[in-house]
Coordinates of C-alpha atoms in Angstrom, one line a residue:
M1 CA 0.9 17.7 7.0
N2 CA 1.3 14.6 9.2
G3 CA 0.9 14.4 12.9
K4 CA 4.6 14.9 13.6
D5 CA 4.8 18.0 11.4
M6 CA 1.7 19.4 13.1
L7 CA 3.2 19.0 16.6
E8 CA 6.5 20.7 15.5
W9 CA 4.4 23.5 14.0
M10 CA 2.5 23.9 17.3
N11 CA 5.8 24.0 19.3
D12 CA 6.9 27.0 17.2
L13 CA 3.9 29.0 18.2
D14 CA 4.5 31.4 21.1
D15 CA 1.8 33.0 23.2
K16 CA 2.0 36.3 21.3
A17 CA 1.4 34.6 18.0
V18 CA -1.6 32.8 19.3
V19 CA -3.2 35.9 20.9
D20 CA -2.5 38.0 17.8
A21 CA -4.3 35.5 15.7
D22 CA -7.6 36.7 17.2
V23 CA -8.9 39.6 15.0
T24 CA -11.3 40.8 17.7
P25 CA -9.6 42.9 20.5
V26 CA -10.3 41.5 23.9
R27 CA -9.5 42.7 27.4
V28 CA -7.8 39.9 29.4
K29 CA -6.1 39.8 32.7
K30 CA -2.4 39.4 32.3
H31 CA -2.2 36.1 34.3
N32 CA -4.9 34.5 32.0
V33 CA -3.0 35.1 28.7
W34 CA -1.3 31.7 28.9
K35 CA -4.7 30.0 29.4
I36 CA -6.2 31.7 26.3
G37 CA -3.1 30.8 24.3
L38 CA -3.3 27.2 25.5
S39 CA -7.0 27.0 24.7
V40 CA -6.6 28.4 21.2
A41 CA -3.6 26.1 20.6
A42 CA -5.6 23.1 21.8
G43 CA -8.5 24.1 19.6
V44 CA -6.2 24.3 16.6
L45 CA -4.8 20.9 17.4
V46 CA -8.2 19.4 17.8
L47 CA -9.3 20.8 14.4
A48 CA -6.1 19.4 12.8
L49 CA -6.7 16.0 14.3
L50 CA -10.3 16.0 13.2
S51 CA -9.3 17.0 9.7
Y52 CA -6.8 14.2 9.7
V53 CA -9.3 11.6 10.9
L54 CA -12.2 12.8 8.7
Y55 CA -10.2 13.5 5.6
P56 CA -11.0 10.1 4.0
Y57 CA -14.7 10.7 4.6
I58 CA -14.6 14.3 3.3
T59 CA -12.8 13.3 0.2
G60 CA -15.0 10.3 -0.4
R61 CA -12.3 7.7 0.3
K62 CA -14.7 5.9 2.6
N63 CA -17.6 6.2 0.2
N64 CA -18.2 2.7 -1.2
K65 CA -21.3 3.6 -3.1
P66 CA -21.0 2.4 -6.8
G67 CA -21.7 5.8 -8.2
A68 CA -19.2 7.6 -6.1
S69 CA -16.2 9.2 -7.8
N70 CA -13.3 9.7 -5.5
S71 CA -10.9 11.5 -7.9
D72 CA -10.4 15.1 -8.9
D73 CA -10.1 16.3 -12.5
T74 CA -6.5 15.2 -12.9
F75 CA -4.4 12.1 -13.5
F76 CA -2.5 10.6 -10.7
S77 CA -0.1 13.1 -9.1
E78 CA 3.0 11.7 -7.5
T79 CA 3.9 12.7 -4.0
D80 CA 7.3 13.9 -2.9
I81 CA 8.2 10.5 -1.4
L82 CA 7.1 8.8 -4.6
K83 CA 9.2 11.0 -6.7
S84 CA 12.3 9.9 -4.8
Y85 CA 11.9 6.5 -6.4
V86 CA 11.0 7.6 -9.9
M87 CA 12.9 6.5 -13.0
A88 CA 10.5 7.9 -15.6
S89 CA 7.2 9.8 -15.5
P90 CA 4.5 10.2 -18.2
N91 CA 3.4 13.6 -19.3
Y92 CA -0.3 13.3 -18.8
P93 CA -2.7 15.4 -20.9
T94 CA -5.4 17.2 -19.0
S95 CA -8.8 15.5 -18.8
S96 CA -10.5 18.4 -20.6
S97 CA -8.3 17.7 -23.7
I98 CA -9.4 14.1 -24.0
T99 CA -12.3 13.3 -26.3
S100 CA -13.8 10.0 -27.4
S101 CA -12.4 8.9 -30.8
G102 CA -15.4 6.8 -31.6
E103 CA -13.1 4.4 -33.4
K104 CA -13.9 0.8 -33.5
Y105 CA -10.9 -1.4 -32.7
E106 CA -11.4 -4.6 -34.7
E107 CA -8.1 -6.1 -33.4
Y108 CA -9.2 -5.4 -29.8
A109 CA -12.6 -7.0 -30.6
E110 CA -11.0 -10.2 -31.6
Y111 CA -8.7 -10.2 -28.6
N112 CA -11.7 -9.5 -26.4
K113 CA -13.8 -12.4 -27.7
E114 CA -11.0 -14.9 -27.4
I115 CA -9.8 -14.0 -23.9
V116 CA -13.2 -13.5 -22.4
R117 CA -14.3 -16.9 -23.6
K118 CA -11.2 -18.5 -22.1
V119 CA -11.4 -16.7 -18.8
L120 CA -15.2 -16.9 -18.1
A121 CA -15.7 -20.4 -19.4
D122 CA -14.9 -22.1 -16.0
T123 CA -16.8 -20.1 -13.4
A124 CA -17.7 -23.4 -11.6
G125 CA -21.1 -21.9 -10.8
Q126 CA -19.6 -18.9 -9.0
N127 CA -19.6 -15.1 -9.8
K128 CA -16.7 -14.0 -11.9
A129 CA -15.7 -10.7 -13.5
F130 CA -12.8 -9.9 -15.8
S131 CA -11.5 -6.7 -17.3
P132 CA -10.2 -7.4 -20.8
L133 CA -9.0 -3.8 -21.0
C134 CA -6.9 -4.0 -17.9
M135 CA -5.3 -7.2 -19.2
Y136 CA -4.7 -5.7 -22.6
L137 CA -2.7 -2.8 -21.1
S138 CA -0.5 -5.2 -19.1
L139 CA 0.1 -7.5 -22.0
S140 CA 1.0 -4.5 -24.2
M141 CA 3.7 -3.4 -21.7
V142 CA 5.0 -7.0 -21.4
A143 CA 5.4 -7.0 -25.2
E144 CA 7.3 -3.8 -24.9
V145 CA 9.9 -5.2 -22.5
T146 CA 10.3 -8.5 -24.4
D147 CA 11.6 -9.5 -27.8
G148 CA 11.9 -12.4 -30.3
E149 CA 9.4 -15.3 -29.8
S150 CA 8.4 -14.0 -26.4
R151 CA 7.1 -10.8 -27.9
Q152 CA 5.6 -12.5 -30.9
Q153 CA 3.4 -14.8 -28.8
I154 CA 2.0 -11.7 -27.1
L155 CA 1.5 -9.9 -30.4
D156 CA -0.5 -12.9 -31.6
I157 CA -2.8 -12.8 -28.7
L158 CA -3.4 -9.1 -29.1
H159 CA -3.9 -9.5 -32.9
Q160 CA -1.3 -6.9 -33.7
P161 CA 1.4 -7.3 -36.4
D162 CA 4.2 -5.4 -34.6
I163 CA 5.1 -3.5 -31.5
E164 CA 4.4 -0.1 -33.2
S165 CA 0.8 -1.2 -33.7
V166 CA 0.6 -2.2 -30.1
R167 CA 1.8 1.2 -29.0
A168 CA -0.6 3.0 -31.2
C169 CA -3.6 0.9 -30.1
A170 CA -2.8 1.0 -26.4
K171 CA -2.3 4.8 -26.5
N172 CA -5.5 5.4 -28.4
I173 CA -7.5 3.2 -26.1
F174 CA -6.1 4.9 -23.1
L175 CA -6.9 8.4 -24.3
S176 CA -10.3 7.6 -25.7
N177 CA -11.6 5.9 -22.6
Y178 CA -10.1 8.0 -19.8
M179 CA -12.6 10.4 -18.3
V180 CA -13.3 12.0 -14.9
S181 CA -16.1 14.2 -13.7
E182 CA -17.7 15.0 -10.3
N183 CA -19.8 11.9 -10.2
A184 CA -18.2 9.6 -12.8
K185 CA -14.8 8.3 -13.9
C186 CA -12.9 5.8 -16.0
L187 CA -9.4 6.1 -14.6
L188 CA -6.6 4.1 -16.2
A189 CA -3.1 3.8 -14.6
N190 CA 0.0 1.9 -15.3
S191 CA 3.2 1.5 -13.3
F192 CA 6.5 -0.4 -13.5
W193 CA 8.3 -1.2 -10.2
T194 CA 11.9 -2.3 -10.6
N195 CA 14.7 -3.7 -8.3
S196 CA 17.6 -1.2 -7.8
G197 CA 20.0 -4.1 -7.6
W198 CA 19.5 -4.7 -11.3
T199 CA 20.4 -2.5 -14.3
Y200 CA 17.6 -1.5 -16.7
D201 CA 17.6 0.3 -20.0
Q202 CA 16.4 3.9 -19.3
S203 CA 15.1 4.3 -22.8
V204 CA 12.6 1.5 -22.3
M205 CA 11.3 3.3 -19.2
E206 CA 10.9 6.5 -21.3
T207 CA 8.9 4.5 -23.9
L208 CA 6.6 3.1 -21.3
A209 CA 6.0 6.6 -20.1
S210 CA 5.3 8.2 -23.5
E211 CA 3.4 5.4 -25.1
Y212 CA 1.6 3.7 -22.2
F213 CA 1.5 6.5 -19.6
A214 CA 3.3 4.3 -17.2
S215 CA 5.3 5.6 -14.2
S216 CA 8.5 3.7 -13.5
F217 CA 10.1 3.4 -10.1
T218 CA 13.2 1.7 -8.7
G219 CA 14.2 0.8 -5.1
D220 CA 15.1 -2.1 -2.9
P221 CA 12.1 -4.4 -2.6
N222 CA 13.3 -5.3 1.0
D223 CA 13.0 -1.6 1.9
P224 CA 9.8 -1.0 3.9
D225 CA 9.5 2.6 2.5
Y226 CA 9.6 1.3 -1.1
S227 CA 6.9 -1.3 -0.3
R228 CA 4.9 1.4 1.5
V229 CA 5.0 3.7 -1.6
Y230 CA 3.9 0.8 -3.7
R231 CA 0.9 0.2 -1.5
E232 CA 0.0 3.8 -1.4
W233 CA 0.1 4.1 -5.2
L234 CA -2.1 1.0 -5.5
R235 CA -4.5 2.2 -2.8
D236 CA -4.8 5.6 -4.4
Q237 CA -5.7 4.1 -7.8
T238 CA -8.3 1.7 -6.4
D239 CA -9.9 4.0 -3.9
G240 CA -8.9 1.4 -1.3
L241 CA -11.6 -0.9 -2.4
L242 CA -9.4 -3.9 -3.3
D243 CA -7.8 -4.4 0.2
G244 CA -6.1 -7.7 -0.7
N245 CA -4.0 -5.8 -3.3
S246 CA -3.4 -2.5 -1.5
D247 CA -2.3 -4.2 1.8
S248 CA 0.3 -6.3 0.2
G249 CA 3.9 -5.2 -0.4
L250 CA 6.6 -6.0 -3.0
D251 CA 8.0 -9.5 -3.3
P252 CA 11.6 -9.3 -1.8
Q253 CA 12.9 -11.5 -4.6
M254 CA 11.2 -9.6 -7.5
V255 CA 13.1 -8.2 -10.4
L256 CA 10.2 -6.1 -11.7
S257 CA 6.5 -5.8 -11.0
L258 CA 4.1 -4.3 -13.6
L259 CA 0.7 -3.0 -12.6
S260 CA -2.3 -1.9 -14.6
V261 CA -5.5 -0.4 -13.1
V262 CA -9.0 0.3 -14.4
N263 CA -11.2 2.2 -12.0
F264 CA -14.7 2.9 -13.3
S265 CA -17.8 4.4 -11.7
G266 CA -21.0 6.1 -12.7
N267 CA -24.5 6.9 -11.6
W268 CA -27.6 5.8 -13.4
T269 CA -29.3 8.7 -15.2
Q270 CA -32.0 8.2 -12.6
P271 CA -31.7 6.0 -9.5
F272 CA -33.4 2.6 -9.5
I273 CA -36.5 2.4 -7.3
S274 CA -39.1 0.0 -5.9
P275 CA -36.9 -2.2 -3.7
E276 CA -38.7 -5.6 -3.4
Q277 CA -37.8 -8.9 -2.0
M278 CA -37.7 -11.5 -4.8
V279 CA -36.2 -14.9 -5.5
F280 CA -33.0 -15.3 -7.5
H281 CA -32.6 -18.8 -8.9
G282 CA -28.9 -19.2 -8.7
T283 CA -26.6 -22.2 -9.3
S284 CA -26.3 -22.7 -5.5
G285 CA -30.1 -22.6 -5.0
D286 CA -32.8 -20.1 -4.6
V287 CA -32.1 -16.9 -2.6
T288 CA -34.5 -14.2 -1.5
T289 CA -32.8 -10.8 -2.0
T290 CA -33.6 -7.2 -2.8
F291 CA -34.4 -6.4 -6.4
V292 CA -34.6 -2.8 -7.7
Q293 CA -36.2 -1.4 -10.9
S294 CA -35.1 1.2 -13.4
V295 CA -37.0 4.4 -13.7
D296 CA -35.9 5.3 -17.2
T297 CA -36.9 3.0 -19.9
V298 CA -34.0 1.0 -21.4
K299 CA -33.0 -0.1 -24.8
T300 CA -33.2 -3.8 -25.5
Y301 CA -31.5 -6.2 -28.0
T302 CA -33.0 -9.6 -28.8
G303 CA -30.6 -12.2 -30.1
E304 CA -31.3 -15.7 -31.1
H305 CA -30.3 -17.1 -27.7
F306 CA -30.5 -14.1 -25.4
I307 CA -32.1 -10.8 -24.6
S308 CA -30.2 -7.8 -23.4
A309 CA -31.2 -4.5 -21.7
S310 CA -28.8 -1.5 -21.6
A311 CA -29.0 1.0 -18.7
R312 CA -27.3 4.3 -19.3
L313 CA -24.9 5.9 -16.8
D314 CA -24.8 9.7 -16.6
G315 CA -22.2 10.7 -19.0
N316 CA -20.1 7.6 -18.6
G317 CA -21.2 4.7 -20.8
S318 CA -23.7 2.0 -19.9
V319 CA -24.2 -1.4 -18.3
R320 CA -25.6 -4.1 -20.5
F321 CA -27.4 -6.9 -18.8
I322 CA -27.6 -10.1 -20.9
L323 CA -30.1 -12.9 -20.0
P324 CA -29.6 -16.2 -21.8
E325 CA -32.6 -18.0 -23.1
E326 CA -34.3 -20.5 -20.7
G327 CA -32.2 -23.7 -20.3
M328 CA -28.9 -22.0 -21.4
T329 CA -26.2 -21.0 -18.9
P330 CA -24.1 -17.8 -19.3
E331 CA -21.1 -20.0 -19.9
Q332 CA -22.8 -21.8 -22.8
L333 CA -23.9 -18.4 -24.2
L334 CA -20.3 -17.3 -24.4
E335 CA -19.9 -19.6 -27.4
D336 CA -22.5 -17.6 -29.3
E337 CA -20.9 -15.5 -32.1
E338 CA -23.9 -13.1 -32.1
L339 CA -23.3 -12.3 -28.4
F340 CA -19.8 -11.0 -29.1
A341 CA -20.9 -9.1 -32.2
Y342 CA -23.4 -7.4 -29.9
M343 CA -20.9 -6.8 -27.0
N344 CA -18.2 -5.3 -29.3
E345 CA -20.7 -3.0 -31.1
R346 CA -20.9 0.6 -29.8
F347 CA -24.3 1.1 -31.5
P348 CA -26.1 -2.2 -31.8
D349 CA -29.3 -2.5 -33.8
W350 CA -31.6 -2.0 -30.9
D351 CA -35.1 -3.5 -30.8
P352 CA -37.9 -1.2 -31.9
V353 CA -40.3 -0.1 -29.2
E354 CA -44.0 -0.5 -28.9
P355 CA -46.3 2.5 -28.7
S356 CA -47.5 3.4 -25.2
E357 CA -51.0 2.2 -24.3
S358 CA -51.9 5.6 -22.9
D359 CA -50.5 7.6 -25.8
P360 CA -49.7 6.0 -29.2
E361 CA -47.4 8.8 -30.0
I362 CA -45.0 8.0 -27.1
A363 CA -42.7 5.0 -27.3
A364 CA -43.0 2.6 -24.3
G365 CA -39.6 1.1 -23.6
A366 CA -38.7 -1.8 -21.3
C367 CA -37.5 -1.6 -17.7
I368 CA -34.9 -3.7 -15.8
R369 CA -35.6 -5.4 -12.5
M370 CA -32.3 -6.7 -11.0
P371 CA -30.7 -7.8 -7.8
M372 CA -27.9 -5.6 -6.3
I373 CA -24.5 -7.2 -6.4
D374 CA -21.1 -6.7 -4.8
F375 CA -18.4 -9.3 -5.3
T376 CA -14.6 -9.7 -5.6
N377 CA -12.6 -12.3 -7.4
E378 CA -9.0 -13.1 -8.2
I379 CA -8.0 -14.7 -11.5
N380 CA -4.7 -16.5 -12.1
M381 CA -4.0 -15.7 -15.8
K382 CA -1.0 -17.9 -16.3
D383 CA -2.9 -21.1 -17.4
Y384 CA -5.3 -19.2 -19.6
L385 CA -2.5 -17.4 -21.4
T386 CA -0.5 -20.6 -21.8
E387 CA -3.5 -22.2 -23.4
M388 CA -3.7 -19.3 -25.8
G389 CA -0.1 -19.7 -26.9
V390 CA 1.9 -17.4 -24.6
T391 CA 4.5 -19.8 -23.1
D392 CA 8.0 -18.4 -23.5
V393 CA 7.7 -15.6 -21.0
F394 CA 7.0 -18.1 -18.3
D395 CA 10.1 -20.2 -19.0
A396 CA 13.4 -18.7 -17.9
S397 CA 15.3 -21.0 -20.2
C398 CA 13.9 -19.4 -23.3
S399 CA 12.3 -16.1 -22.3
D400 CA 13.6 -13.0 -24.0
F401 CA 13.5 -9.8 -21.9
S402 CA 16.5 -8.3 -23.7
P403 CA 15.0 -4.8 -24.1
L404 CA 15.5 -4.5 -20.4
K405 CA 19.2 -5.3 -20.9
A406 CA 18.6 -8.3 -18.6
G407 CA 19.8 -10.8 -21.2
K408 CA 18.1 -13.7 -22.8
G409 CA 17.0 -16.6 -20.6
E410 CA 17.6 -14.7 -17.4
L411 CA 14.1 -13.7 -16.4
A412 CA 10.6 -15.2 -16.5
I413 CA 7.1 -14.2 -15.3
N414 CA 6.5 -15.8 -12.0
S415 CA 2.8 -14.9 -11.8
I416 CA 0.2 -12.8 -13.6
K417 CA -3.1 -12.3 -11.9
Q418 CA -6.1 -10.0 -12.0
N419 CA -8.2 -8.9 -9.1
V420 CA -11.7 -7.4 -9.7
R421 CA -14.4 -5.9 -7.7
V422 CA -17.9 -5.1 -9.1
M423 CA -20.6 -3.2 -7.3
I424 CA -24.0 -2.5 -8.9
D425 CA -26.9 -1.2 -6.9
D426 CA -29.8 1.3 -7.1
T427 CA -27.5 4.3 -7.5
G428 CA -25.1 3.1 -10.2
C429 CA -22.1 1.0 -11.0
K430 CA -18.5 0.8 -9.8
A431 CA -15.9 -1.7 -11.0
I432 CA -12.2 -1.9 -10.3
A433 CA -9.5 -4.2 -11.8
V434 CA -5.8 -4.6 -11.0
T435 CA -3.6 -6.7 -13.2
E436 CA -0.2 -7.5 -11.7
V437 CA 2.6 -9.1 -13.7
L438 CA 5.4 -10.3 -11.4
V439 CA 8.7 -11.2 -13.1
G440 CA 11.6 -13.7 -11.2
G441 CA -31.1 -12.6 -34.0
G442 CA -34.3 -13.6 -33.7
D443 CA -37.4 -11.4 -34.0
P444 CA -37.9 -8.7 -31.3
L445 CA -40.0 -9.9 -28.3
F446 CA -41.2 -6.4 -27.2
E447 CA -40.4 -7.3 -23.6
K448 CA -41.8 -4.8 -21.2
E449 CA -39.5 -6.0 -18.4
V450 CA -36.1 -7.8 -18.3
L451 CA -36.2 -9.7 -15.1
L452 CA -32.7 -10.8 -14.0
D453 CA -33.9 -13.5 -11.6
R454 CA -31.5 -16.3 -12.8
P455 CA -27.8 -16.4 -13.9
Y456 CA -26.9 -13.7 -16.4
I457 CA -24.0 -11.9 -18.1
F458 CA -23.1 -8.2 -17.6
E459 CA -20.9 -5.9 -19.7
I460 CA -19.7 -2.5 -18.6
V461 CA -19.1 -0.3 -21.6
S462 CA -17.2 3.0 -21.7
E463 CA -18.5 6.2 -23.2
S464 CA -16.4 5.4 -26.3
G465 CA -18.2 2.0 -26.6
L466 CA -15.2 -0.2 -25.5
P467 CA -16.0 -3.2 -23.3
L468 CA -14.3 -2.5 -19.9
F469 CA -15.6 -5.3 -17.7
I470 CA -17.5 -8.5 -18.5
G471 CA -18.8 -10.9 -15.9
I472 CA -21.2 -13.6 -15.0
V473 CA -23.6 -13.5 -12.0
N474 CA -24.5 -17.0 -11.0
N475 CA -25.5 -16.3 -7.4
V476 CA -26.5 -13.4 -5.1
K477 CA -26.5 -12.8 -1.4

């Protein structure tokens, strides 16, 4: 109920209704009845206004802690105003029916290696994070609404032979990685925003709903209400933590806008402890900042050119911290084949652990000492995709969006970008990505501590073992 509805409801209350609402009989003077009614009404109004103001805090919308989960046990539920613009809606399964398939996606692993190398190779000494999963979902839907060479170029980048394989892989990935609980989640959401001034093939919208769980909407992009609904959808999916995206509206000239969101959060199995001021040797110079240490021992993996420590999240995958060998940058390490074999493996061949000094029967694992991070970045994907062979969809003279009934050579992708925010601290991890497509071995070292005091790579892995986010930390605050 909004403020206007509340006032209208208040106006409908008469004195008798207000007095009758008190379950305890009271003796009042007749001329004071209106005062009591007014007092009760005012109290109700104050409570209503407080509820309105405090709602975001009660529901967790203002909780920016990485481990916070701001969603209930359902997929995105469309409001009445949103439904007025709907062209097609997916039939979401309930979260309780979704289980991890445990399947290893070899095609996705190849796609992941190629696109991560391309996107993270030019950090220019800055922090940069990327969600290959979020981009995969967007590219899959672009393949669905294109044909001919435009589609084939995208199939090649996804390492899929045909559109049927794309549908199957995208759907399996969606279902096997979606999860939500009280303190953790991996929410995936897709939407398709069209221009009511154009004609679209309804069957394509139905396919997007059934195979990619994408909601499709149509309206006038110049209509403030349509833009507001767009912003509300985006803000709801991102918990309002990517303000640059959720505050923007639709491009008035757009023919269609495609959105994919990955919203991940989880708590460490035990919070990190022992905050201590230490020096991080970043590319921009040394910075003294707060480091925290894991309580639980962690698994480690020793490669020829790196060591990695994996910290478990409570029921929602893990975060792998990857430290290159001395003298090697994270960007240089991305060329290492062993690195991607490790990152794409759900159950790597972890290092053995040494016996505890106090009790030889107990294994003594390593710990992680890390700086806390919170950063945001925007990635313009057009140049990367062009370098990887996706060119036709960016050229209106040869693009093929015929499945939309738009005709060949009429449409082109004007921009494709991804915005990411990553927060990792003593409580856990939260990472959000929005992709918008706008159309007009060495031997184990038995390390007792993995100290992340210089540039490193991190990988956020879902409970099913799929890489969700990969990033490079070159500097800290």
